[in-house]
Short mmCIF file of C-alpha atoms in Angstrom, two decimals:
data_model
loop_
_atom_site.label_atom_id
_atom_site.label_comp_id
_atom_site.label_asym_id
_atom_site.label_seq_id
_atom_site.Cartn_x
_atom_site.Cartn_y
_atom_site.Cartn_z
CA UNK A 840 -9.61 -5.79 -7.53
CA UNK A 841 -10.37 -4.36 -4.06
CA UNK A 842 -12.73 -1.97 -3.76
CA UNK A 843 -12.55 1.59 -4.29
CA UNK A 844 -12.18 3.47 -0.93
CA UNK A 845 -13.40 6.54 -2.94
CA UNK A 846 -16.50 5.12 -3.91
CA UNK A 847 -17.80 5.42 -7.50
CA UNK A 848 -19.63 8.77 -8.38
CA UNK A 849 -23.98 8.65 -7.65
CA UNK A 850 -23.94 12.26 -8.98
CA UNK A 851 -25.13 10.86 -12.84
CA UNK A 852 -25.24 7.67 -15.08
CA UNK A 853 -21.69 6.44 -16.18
CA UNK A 854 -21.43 6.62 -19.91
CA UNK A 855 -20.62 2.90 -21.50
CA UNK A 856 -17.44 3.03 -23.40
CA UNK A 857 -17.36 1.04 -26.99
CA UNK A 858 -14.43 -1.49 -27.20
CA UNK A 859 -11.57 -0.36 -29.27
CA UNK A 860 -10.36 -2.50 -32.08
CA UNK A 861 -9.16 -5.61 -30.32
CA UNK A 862 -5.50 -5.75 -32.28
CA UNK A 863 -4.46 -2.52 -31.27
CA UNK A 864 -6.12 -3.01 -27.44
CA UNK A 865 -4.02 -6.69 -27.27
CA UNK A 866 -0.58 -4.63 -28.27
CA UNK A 867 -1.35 -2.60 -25.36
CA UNK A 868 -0.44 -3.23 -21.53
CA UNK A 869 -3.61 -3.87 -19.62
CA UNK A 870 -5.81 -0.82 -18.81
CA UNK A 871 -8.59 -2.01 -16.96
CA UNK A 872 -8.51 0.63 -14.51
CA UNK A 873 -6.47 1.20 -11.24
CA UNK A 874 -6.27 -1.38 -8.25
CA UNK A 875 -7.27 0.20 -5.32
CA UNK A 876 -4.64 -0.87 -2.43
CA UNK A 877 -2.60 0.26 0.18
CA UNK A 878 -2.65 4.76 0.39
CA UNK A 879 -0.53 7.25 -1.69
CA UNK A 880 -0.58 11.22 -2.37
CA UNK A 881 -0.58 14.73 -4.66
CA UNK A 882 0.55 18.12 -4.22
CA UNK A 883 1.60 21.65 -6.44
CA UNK A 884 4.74 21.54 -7.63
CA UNK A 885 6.95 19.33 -5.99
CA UNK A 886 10.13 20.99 -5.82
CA UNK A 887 8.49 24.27 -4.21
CA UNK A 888 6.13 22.36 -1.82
CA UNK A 889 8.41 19.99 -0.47
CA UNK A 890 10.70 22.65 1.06
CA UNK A 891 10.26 22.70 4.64
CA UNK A 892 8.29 19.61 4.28
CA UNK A 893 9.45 18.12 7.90
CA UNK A 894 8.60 21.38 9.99
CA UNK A 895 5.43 21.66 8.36
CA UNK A 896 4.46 18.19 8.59
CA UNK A 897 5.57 18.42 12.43
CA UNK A 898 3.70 21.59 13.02
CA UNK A 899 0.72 19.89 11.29
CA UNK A 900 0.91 16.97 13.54
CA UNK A 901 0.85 19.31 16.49
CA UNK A 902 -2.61 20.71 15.53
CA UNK A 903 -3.35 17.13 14.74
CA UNK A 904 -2.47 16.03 18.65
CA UNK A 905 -3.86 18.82 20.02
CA UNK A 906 -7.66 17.88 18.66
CA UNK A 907 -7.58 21.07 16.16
CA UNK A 908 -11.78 21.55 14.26
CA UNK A 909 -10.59 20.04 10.64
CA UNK A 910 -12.37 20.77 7.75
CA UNK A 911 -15.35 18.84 7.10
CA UNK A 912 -14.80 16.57 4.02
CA UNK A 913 -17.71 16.56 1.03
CA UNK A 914 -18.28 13.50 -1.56
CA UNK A 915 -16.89 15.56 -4.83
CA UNK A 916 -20.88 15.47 -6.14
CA UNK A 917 -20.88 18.63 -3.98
CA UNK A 918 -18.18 20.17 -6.47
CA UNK A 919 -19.26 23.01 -8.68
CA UNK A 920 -19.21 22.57 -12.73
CA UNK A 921 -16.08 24.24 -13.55
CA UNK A 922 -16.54 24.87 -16.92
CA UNK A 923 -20.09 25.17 -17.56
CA UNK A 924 -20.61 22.13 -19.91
CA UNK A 925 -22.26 18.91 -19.25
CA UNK A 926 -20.24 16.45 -16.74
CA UNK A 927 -20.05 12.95 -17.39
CA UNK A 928 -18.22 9.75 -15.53
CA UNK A 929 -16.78 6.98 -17.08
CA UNK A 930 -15.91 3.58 -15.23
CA UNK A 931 -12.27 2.22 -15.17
CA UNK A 932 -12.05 -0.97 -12.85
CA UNK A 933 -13.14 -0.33 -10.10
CA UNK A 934 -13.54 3.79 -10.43
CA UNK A 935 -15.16 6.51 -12.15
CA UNK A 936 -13.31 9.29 -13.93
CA UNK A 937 -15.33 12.67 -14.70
CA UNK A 938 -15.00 14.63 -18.07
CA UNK A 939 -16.71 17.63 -19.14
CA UNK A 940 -17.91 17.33 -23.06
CA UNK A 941 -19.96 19.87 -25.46
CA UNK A 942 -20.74 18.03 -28.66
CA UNK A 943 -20.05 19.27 -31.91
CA UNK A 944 -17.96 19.07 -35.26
CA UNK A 945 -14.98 18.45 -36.36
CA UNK A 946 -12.01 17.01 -34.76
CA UNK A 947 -12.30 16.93 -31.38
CA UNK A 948 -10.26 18.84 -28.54
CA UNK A 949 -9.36 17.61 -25.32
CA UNK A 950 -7.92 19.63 -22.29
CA UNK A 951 -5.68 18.24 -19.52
CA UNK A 952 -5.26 20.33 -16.72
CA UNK A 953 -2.22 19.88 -14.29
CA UNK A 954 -1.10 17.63 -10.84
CA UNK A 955 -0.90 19.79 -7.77
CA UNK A 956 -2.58 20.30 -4.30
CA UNK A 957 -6.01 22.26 -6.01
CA UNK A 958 -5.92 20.66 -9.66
CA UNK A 959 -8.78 20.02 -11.44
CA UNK A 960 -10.49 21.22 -15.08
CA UNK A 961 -10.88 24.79 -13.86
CA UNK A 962 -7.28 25.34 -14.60
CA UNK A 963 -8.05 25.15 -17.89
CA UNK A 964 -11.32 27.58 -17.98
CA UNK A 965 -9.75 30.55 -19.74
CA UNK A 966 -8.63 27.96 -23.05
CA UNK A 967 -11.80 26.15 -22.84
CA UNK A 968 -14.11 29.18 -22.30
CA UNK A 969 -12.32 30.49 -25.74
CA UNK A 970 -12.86 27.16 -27.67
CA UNK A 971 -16.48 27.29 -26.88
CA UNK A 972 -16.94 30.68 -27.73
CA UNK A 973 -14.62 30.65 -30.73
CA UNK A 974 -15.52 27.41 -32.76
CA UNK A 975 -18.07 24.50 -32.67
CA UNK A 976 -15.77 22.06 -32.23
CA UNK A 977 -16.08 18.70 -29.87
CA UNK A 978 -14.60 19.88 -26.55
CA UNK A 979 -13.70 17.20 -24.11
CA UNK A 980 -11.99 17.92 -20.31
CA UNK A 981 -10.82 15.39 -18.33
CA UNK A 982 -10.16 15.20 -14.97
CA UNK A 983 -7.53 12.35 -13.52
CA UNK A 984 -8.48 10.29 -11.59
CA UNK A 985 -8.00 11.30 -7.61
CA UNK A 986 -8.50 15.40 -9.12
CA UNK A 987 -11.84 17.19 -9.52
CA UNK A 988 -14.86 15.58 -9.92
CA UNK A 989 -13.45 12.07 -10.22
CA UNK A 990 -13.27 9.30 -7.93
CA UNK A 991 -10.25 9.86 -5.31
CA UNK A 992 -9.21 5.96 -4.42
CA UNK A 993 -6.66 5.31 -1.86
CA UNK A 994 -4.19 3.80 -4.62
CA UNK A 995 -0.68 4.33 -5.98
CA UNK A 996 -0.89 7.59 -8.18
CA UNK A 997 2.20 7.29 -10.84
CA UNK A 998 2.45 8.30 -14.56
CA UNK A 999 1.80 4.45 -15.98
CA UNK A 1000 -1.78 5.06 -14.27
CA UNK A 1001 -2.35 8.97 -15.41
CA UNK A 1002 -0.80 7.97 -18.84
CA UNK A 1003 -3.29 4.74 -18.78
CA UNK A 1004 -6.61 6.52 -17.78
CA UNK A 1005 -5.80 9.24 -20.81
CA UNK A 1006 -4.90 6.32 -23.62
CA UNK A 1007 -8.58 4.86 -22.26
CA UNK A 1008 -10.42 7.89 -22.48
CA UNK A 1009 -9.10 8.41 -25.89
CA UNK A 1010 -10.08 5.14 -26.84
CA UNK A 1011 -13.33 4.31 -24.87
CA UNK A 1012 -15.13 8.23 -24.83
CA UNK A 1013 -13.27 10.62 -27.64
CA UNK A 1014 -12.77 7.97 -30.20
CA UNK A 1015 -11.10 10.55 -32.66
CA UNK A 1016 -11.12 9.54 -36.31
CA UNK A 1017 -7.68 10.35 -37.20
CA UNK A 1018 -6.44 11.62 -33.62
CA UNK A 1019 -7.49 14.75 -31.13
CA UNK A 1020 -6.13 17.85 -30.68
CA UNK A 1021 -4.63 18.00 -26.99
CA UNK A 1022 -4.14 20.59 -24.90
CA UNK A 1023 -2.40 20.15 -21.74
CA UNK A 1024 -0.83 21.81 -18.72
CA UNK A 1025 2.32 20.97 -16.82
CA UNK A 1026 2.25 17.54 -15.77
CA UNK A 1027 -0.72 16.63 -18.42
CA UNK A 1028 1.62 17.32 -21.08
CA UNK A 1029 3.96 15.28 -20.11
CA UNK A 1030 1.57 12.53 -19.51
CA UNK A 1031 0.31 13.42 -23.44
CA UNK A 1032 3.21 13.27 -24.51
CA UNK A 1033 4.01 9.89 -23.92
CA UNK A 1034 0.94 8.80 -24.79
CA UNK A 1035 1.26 10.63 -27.98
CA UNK A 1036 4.41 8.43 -28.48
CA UNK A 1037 3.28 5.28 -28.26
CA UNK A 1038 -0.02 6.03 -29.70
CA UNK A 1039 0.04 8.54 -32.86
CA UNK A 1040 -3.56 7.12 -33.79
CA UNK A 1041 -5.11 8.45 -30.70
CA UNK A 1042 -2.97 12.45 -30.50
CA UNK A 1043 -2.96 13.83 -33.99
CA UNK A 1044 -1.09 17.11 -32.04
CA UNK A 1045 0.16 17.97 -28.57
CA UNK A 1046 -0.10 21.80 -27.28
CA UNK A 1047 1.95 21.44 -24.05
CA UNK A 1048 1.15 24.95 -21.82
CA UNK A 1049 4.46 25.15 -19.31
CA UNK A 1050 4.97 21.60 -19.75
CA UNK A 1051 6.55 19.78 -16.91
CA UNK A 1052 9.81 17.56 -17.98
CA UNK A 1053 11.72 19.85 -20.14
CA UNK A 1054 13.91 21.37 -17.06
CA UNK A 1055 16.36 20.04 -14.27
CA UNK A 1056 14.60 16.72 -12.81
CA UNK A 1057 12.40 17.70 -10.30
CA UNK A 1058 12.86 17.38 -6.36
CA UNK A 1059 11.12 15.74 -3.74
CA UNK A 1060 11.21 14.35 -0.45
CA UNK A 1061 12.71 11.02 -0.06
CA UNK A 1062 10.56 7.95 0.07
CA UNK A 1063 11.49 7.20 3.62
CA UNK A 1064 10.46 10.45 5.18
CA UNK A 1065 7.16 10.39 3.23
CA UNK A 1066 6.86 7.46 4.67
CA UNK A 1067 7.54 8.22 7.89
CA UNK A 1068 5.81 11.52 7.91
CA UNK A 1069 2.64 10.26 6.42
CA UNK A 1070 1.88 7.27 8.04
CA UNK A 1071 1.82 9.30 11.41
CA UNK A 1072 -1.64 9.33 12.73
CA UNK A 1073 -3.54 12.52 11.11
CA UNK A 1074 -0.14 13.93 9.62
CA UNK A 1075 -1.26 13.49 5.88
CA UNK A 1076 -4.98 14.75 6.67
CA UNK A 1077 -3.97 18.22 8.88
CA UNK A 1078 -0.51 18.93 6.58
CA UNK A 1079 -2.87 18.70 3.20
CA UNK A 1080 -5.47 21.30 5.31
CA UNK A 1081 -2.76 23.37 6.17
CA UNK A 1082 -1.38 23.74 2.67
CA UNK A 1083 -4.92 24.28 0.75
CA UNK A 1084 -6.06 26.83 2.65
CA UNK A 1085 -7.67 29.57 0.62
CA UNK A 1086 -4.83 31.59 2.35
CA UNK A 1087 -1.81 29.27 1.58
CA UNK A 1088 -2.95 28.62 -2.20
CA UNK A 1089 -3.58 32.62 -2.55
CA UNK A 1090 0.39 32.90 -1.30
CA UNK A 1091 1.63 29.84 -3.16
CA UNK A 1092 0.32 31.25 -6.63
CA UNK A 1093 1.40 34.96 -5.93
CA UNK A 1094 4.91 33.39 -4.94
CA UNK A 1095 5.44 30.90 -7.40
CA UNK A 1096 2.31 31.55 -10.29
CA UNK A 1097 1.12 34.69 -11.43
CA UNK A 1098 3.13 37.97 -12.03
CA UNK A 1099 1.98 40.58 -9.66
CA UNK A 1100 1.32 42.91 -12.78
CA UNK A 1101 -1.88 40.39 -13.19
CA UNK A 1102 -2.68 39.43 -9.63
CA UNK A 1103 -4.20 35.74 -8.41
CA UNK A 1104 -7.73 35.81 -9.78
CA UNK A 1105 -10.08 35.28 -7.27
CA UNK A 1106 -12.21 32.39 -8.80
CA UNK A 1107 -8.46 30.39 -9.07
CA UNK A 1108 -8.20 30.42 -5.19
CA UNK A 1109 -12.13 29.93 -4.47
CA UNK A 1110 -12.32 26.95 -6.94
CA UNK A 1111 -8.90 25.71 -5.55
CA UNK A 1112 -10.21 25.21 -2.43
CA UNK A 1113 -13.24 23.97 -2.93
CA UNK A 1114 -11.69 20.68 -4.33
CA UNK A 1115 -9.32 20.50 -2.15
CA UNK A 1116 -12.10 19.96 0.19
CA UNK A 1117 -13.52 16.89 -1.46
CA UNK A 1118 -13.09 13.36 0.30
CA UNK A 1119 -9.77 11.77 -0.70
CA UNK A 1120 -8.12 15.25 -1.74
CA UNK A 1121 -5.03 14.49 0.03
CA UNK A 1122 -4.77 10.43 -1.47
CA UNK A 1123 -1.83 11.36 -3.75
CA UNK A 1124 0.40 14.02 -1.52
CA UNK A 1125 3.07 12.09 -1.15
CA UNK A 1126 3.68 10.41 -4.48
CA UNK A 1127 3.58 13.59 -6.02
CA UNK A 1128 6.13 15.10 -3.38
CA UNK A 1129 8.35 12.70 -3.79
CA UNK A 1130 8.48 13.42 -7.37
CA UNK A 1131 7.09 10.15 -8.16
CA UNK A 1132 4.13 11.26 -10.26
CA UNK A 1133 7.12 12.77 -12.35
CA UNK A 1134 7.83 11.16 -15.97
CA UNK A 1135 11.40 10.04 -16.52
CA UNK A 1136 12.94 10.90 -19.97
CA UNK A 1137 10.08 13.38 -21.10
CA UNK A 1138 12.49 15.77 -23.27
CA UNK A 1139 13.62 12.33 -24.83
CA UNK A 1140 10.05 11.44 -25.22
CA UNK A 1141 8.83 15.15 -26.59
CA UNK A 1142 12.06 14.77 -28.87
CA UNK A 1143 10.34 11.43 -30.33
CA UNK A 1144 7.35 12.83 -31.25
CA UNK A 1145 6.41 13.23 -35.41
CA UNK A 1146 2.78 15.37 -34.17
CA UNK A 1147 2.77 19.15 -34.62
CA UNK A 1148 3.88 20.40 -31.00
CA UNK A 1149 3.21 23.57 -29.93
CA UNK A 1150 4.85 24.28 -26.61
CA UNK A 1151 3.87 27.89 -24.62
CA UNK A 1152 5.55 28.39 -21.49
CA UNK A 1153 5.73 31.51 -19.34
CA UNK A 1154 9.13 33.63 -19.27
CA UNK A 1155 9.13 35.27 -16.03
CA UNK A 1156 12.03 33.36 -14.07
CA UNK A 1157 10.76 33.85 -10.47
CA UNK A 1158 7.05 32.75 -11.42
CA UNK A 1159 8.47 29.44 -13.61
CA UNK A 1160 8.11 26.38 -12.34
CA UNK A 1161 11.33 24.78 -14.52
CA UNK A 1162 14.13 26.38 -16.01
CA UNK A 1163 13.55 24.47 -19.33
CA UNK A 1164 17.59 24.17 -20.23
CA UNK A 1165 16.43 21.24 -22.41
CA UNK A 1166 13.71 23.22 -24.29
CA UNK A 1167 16.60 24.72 -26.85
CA UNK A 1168 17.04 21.43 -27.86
CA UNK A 1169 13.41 20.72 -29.47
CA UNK A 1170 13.14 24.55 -30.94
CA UNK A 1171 15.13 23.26 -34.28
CA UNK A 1172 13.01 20.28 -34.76
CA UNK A 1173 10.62 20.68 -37.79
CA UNK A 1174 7.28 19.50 -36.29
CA UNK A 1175 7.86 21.67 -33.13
CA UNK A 1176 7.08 25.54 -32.08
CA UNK A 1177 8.13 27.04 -28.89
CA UNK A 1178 6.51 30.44 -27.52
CA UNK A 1179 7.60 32.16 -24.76
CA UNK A 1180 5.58 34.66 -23.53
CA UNK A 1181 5.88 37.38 -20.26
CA UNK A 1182 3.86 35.48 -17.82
CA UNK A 1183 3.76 32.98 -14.45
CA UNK A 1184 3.66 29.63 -15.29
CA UNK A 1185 -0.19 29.54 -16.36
CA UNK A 1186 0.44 31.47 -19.72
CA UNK A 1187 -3.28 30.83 -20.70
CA UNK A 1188 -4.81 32.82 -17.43
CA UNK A 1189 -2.23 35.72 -17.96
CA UNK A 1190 -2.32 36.57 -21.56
CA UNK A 1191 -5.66 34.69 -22.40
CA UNK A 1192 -6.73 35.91 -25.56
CA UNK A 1193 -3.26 36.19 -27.03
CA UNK A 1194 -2.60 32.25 -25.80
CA UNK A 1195 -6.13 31.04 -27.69
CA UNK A 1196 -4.87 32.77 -31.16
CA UNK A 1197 -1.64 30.85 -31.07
CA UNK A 1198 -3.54 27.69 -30.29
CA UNK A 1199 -6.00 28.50 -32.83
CA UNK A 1200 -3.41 29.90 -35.71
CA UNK A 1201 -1.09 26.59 -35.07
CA UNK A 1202 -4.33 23.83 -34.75
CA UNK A 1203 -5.34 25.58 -38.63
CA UNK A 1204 -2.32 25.70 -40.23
CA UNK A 1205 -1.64 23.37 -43.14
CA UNK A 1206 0.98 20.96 -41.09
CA UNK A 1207 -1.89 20.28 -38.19
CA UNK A 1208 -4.52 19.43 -40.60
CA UNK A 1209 -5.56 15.58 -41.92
#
């Protein structure tokens, strides 16, 4: 494999994965880690952020021509702890991928946050801050690779790569005796999901927060004007600044996120922008644009599922991110619950305490237990 243009992490000592049973790893396609090639892209959600795409990108390559001050890039060691637990790194191939831990007992927990221009574990700090407070559990947080604290490579960013990197952290760092409770956000659910599907040994249940998947397929920009627009010198580099301003993501989630009744939290933009700041931030823009980070078939896939599912989603129309007209058609399965609940698409921020006690209530109830 080429090398990582991202460069493995120097901020700690990787943790050495154990091998997982050889039978079950030789069913499996290969998941040695990404190959680092030719460049690729990620952004918010992609139906929202591509519109306007080409006058934006245009206007971007203005500032671009013009010599516009950029912002200075930082290796993501300079990233703050989002969740204030120990951070660890784990090699795949040729990268590193970071995850957050706090040891305990029990079956363990792991949190996925979402893909967009700002993602990264701190989405998830309002569930995980309630976990640690609320039980001694084994929390684990992940962070994809080319998000938060993890390496960034110049690569093709797709859901057989996100879906890959999960199945090995399961395997290789959570090794959960009977399965781990998930908990994942938007895109991360759908990811999950699938995994979930092919490997029941690894997700004993799924709680999918506004899961991505369940609505009309997403948009995105076509291939060839991605293409075109992002191969342009500086294009990709001044349109991802211009989008991840602490000004642009403050609009973007009082547009399209929160409910004004609750307001965009301060730390939610701060954090936001700090890793979009991080060298390589902008790598997988235009595969998520052009809706190629999205799953195909994930209502088919949720539908396939025997694990508990609990799915929360937000029911404010103007601050969803999907209409979920296929989400009627898991509510009558046994093994699933649906709760909607009056929020913007990050149920968990909104109604925080109210989000943790249906978590809590569904992971102890008889059917979610060994």
């Amino acid at each position: 494999m080429a090398e990582s243009k991202g460069g493995a992490h120097t901020g700690g000592e990787p943790m050495a994965g154990s091998e997982g049973p050889d039978a079950v790893r030789d069913e499996q396609h290969d998941r040695r880690g990404p190959e680092v090639r030719g460049g690729k892209q990620p952004m918010g959600t992609a139906r929202k952020a591509a519109a306007g795409l080409g006058a934006a990108a245009l206007g971007a390559y203005a500032v671009y021509l013009l010599g516009a001050r950029r912002a200075r890039r930082r290796p993501v060691t300079e990233l703050p702890n989002a969740l204030a637990m120990p951070l660890e790194y784990e090699p795949w191939g040729d990268v590193f991928y970071a995850y957050y831990q706090r040891e305990g007992a029990g079956r363990p927990v792991v949190f996925l946050h979402s893909i967009n221009a700002a993602a990264s574990a701190h989405e998830m700090r309002p569930i995980v801050r309630a976990f640690t407070r609320g039980t001694e559990r084994p929390l684990y947080a992940l962070e994809w690779v080319g998000f938060g604290h993890s390496d960034r490579p110049e690569i093709a960013y797709e859901p057989a790569l996100m879906e890959d990197q999960l199945e090995h952290f399961l395997e290789r760092v959570v090794k959960p005796a009977g399965g781990a409770d998930v908990v994942a956000l938007s895109l991360g659910a759908a990811y999950a999901a699938e995994v979930a599907r092919r490997r029941p040994d690894l997700i004993r249940t799924l709680v999918a927060l506004e899961p991505a998947g369940l609505g009309k397929t997403p948009g995105g920009i076509p291939r060839i004007w991605s293409r075109l627009l992002f191969t342009l010198p500086g294009v990709q580099r001044a349109f991802y600044d211009r989008l991840t301003t602490p000004e642009s993501l403050y609009q973007f989630a009082a547009d399209n996120l929160f409910t004004p009744e609750f307001g965009v939290p301060d730390d939610f933009v701060d954090f936001g922008s700090e890793t979009s700041r991080m060298d390589g931030a902008s790598f997988p823009l235009d595969d998520f644009l052009s809706g190629r980070m999205f799953p195909r078939e994930t209502a088919d896939t949720f539908r396939r599922l025997r694990q508990p599912v609990l799915i929360i989603h937000g029911t404010v129309e103007n601050r969803r991110q999907e209409n979920y007209d296929q989400l009627p058609e898991l509510e009558g399965r046994p093994n699933v619950t649906v709760v909607g609940l009056p929020t913007g698409g990050l149920p968990h921020w909104e109604r925080a305490g109210e989000v943790w006690e249906r978590v809590r209530d569904f992971l102890d109830a008889p059917a979610a237990q060994p």
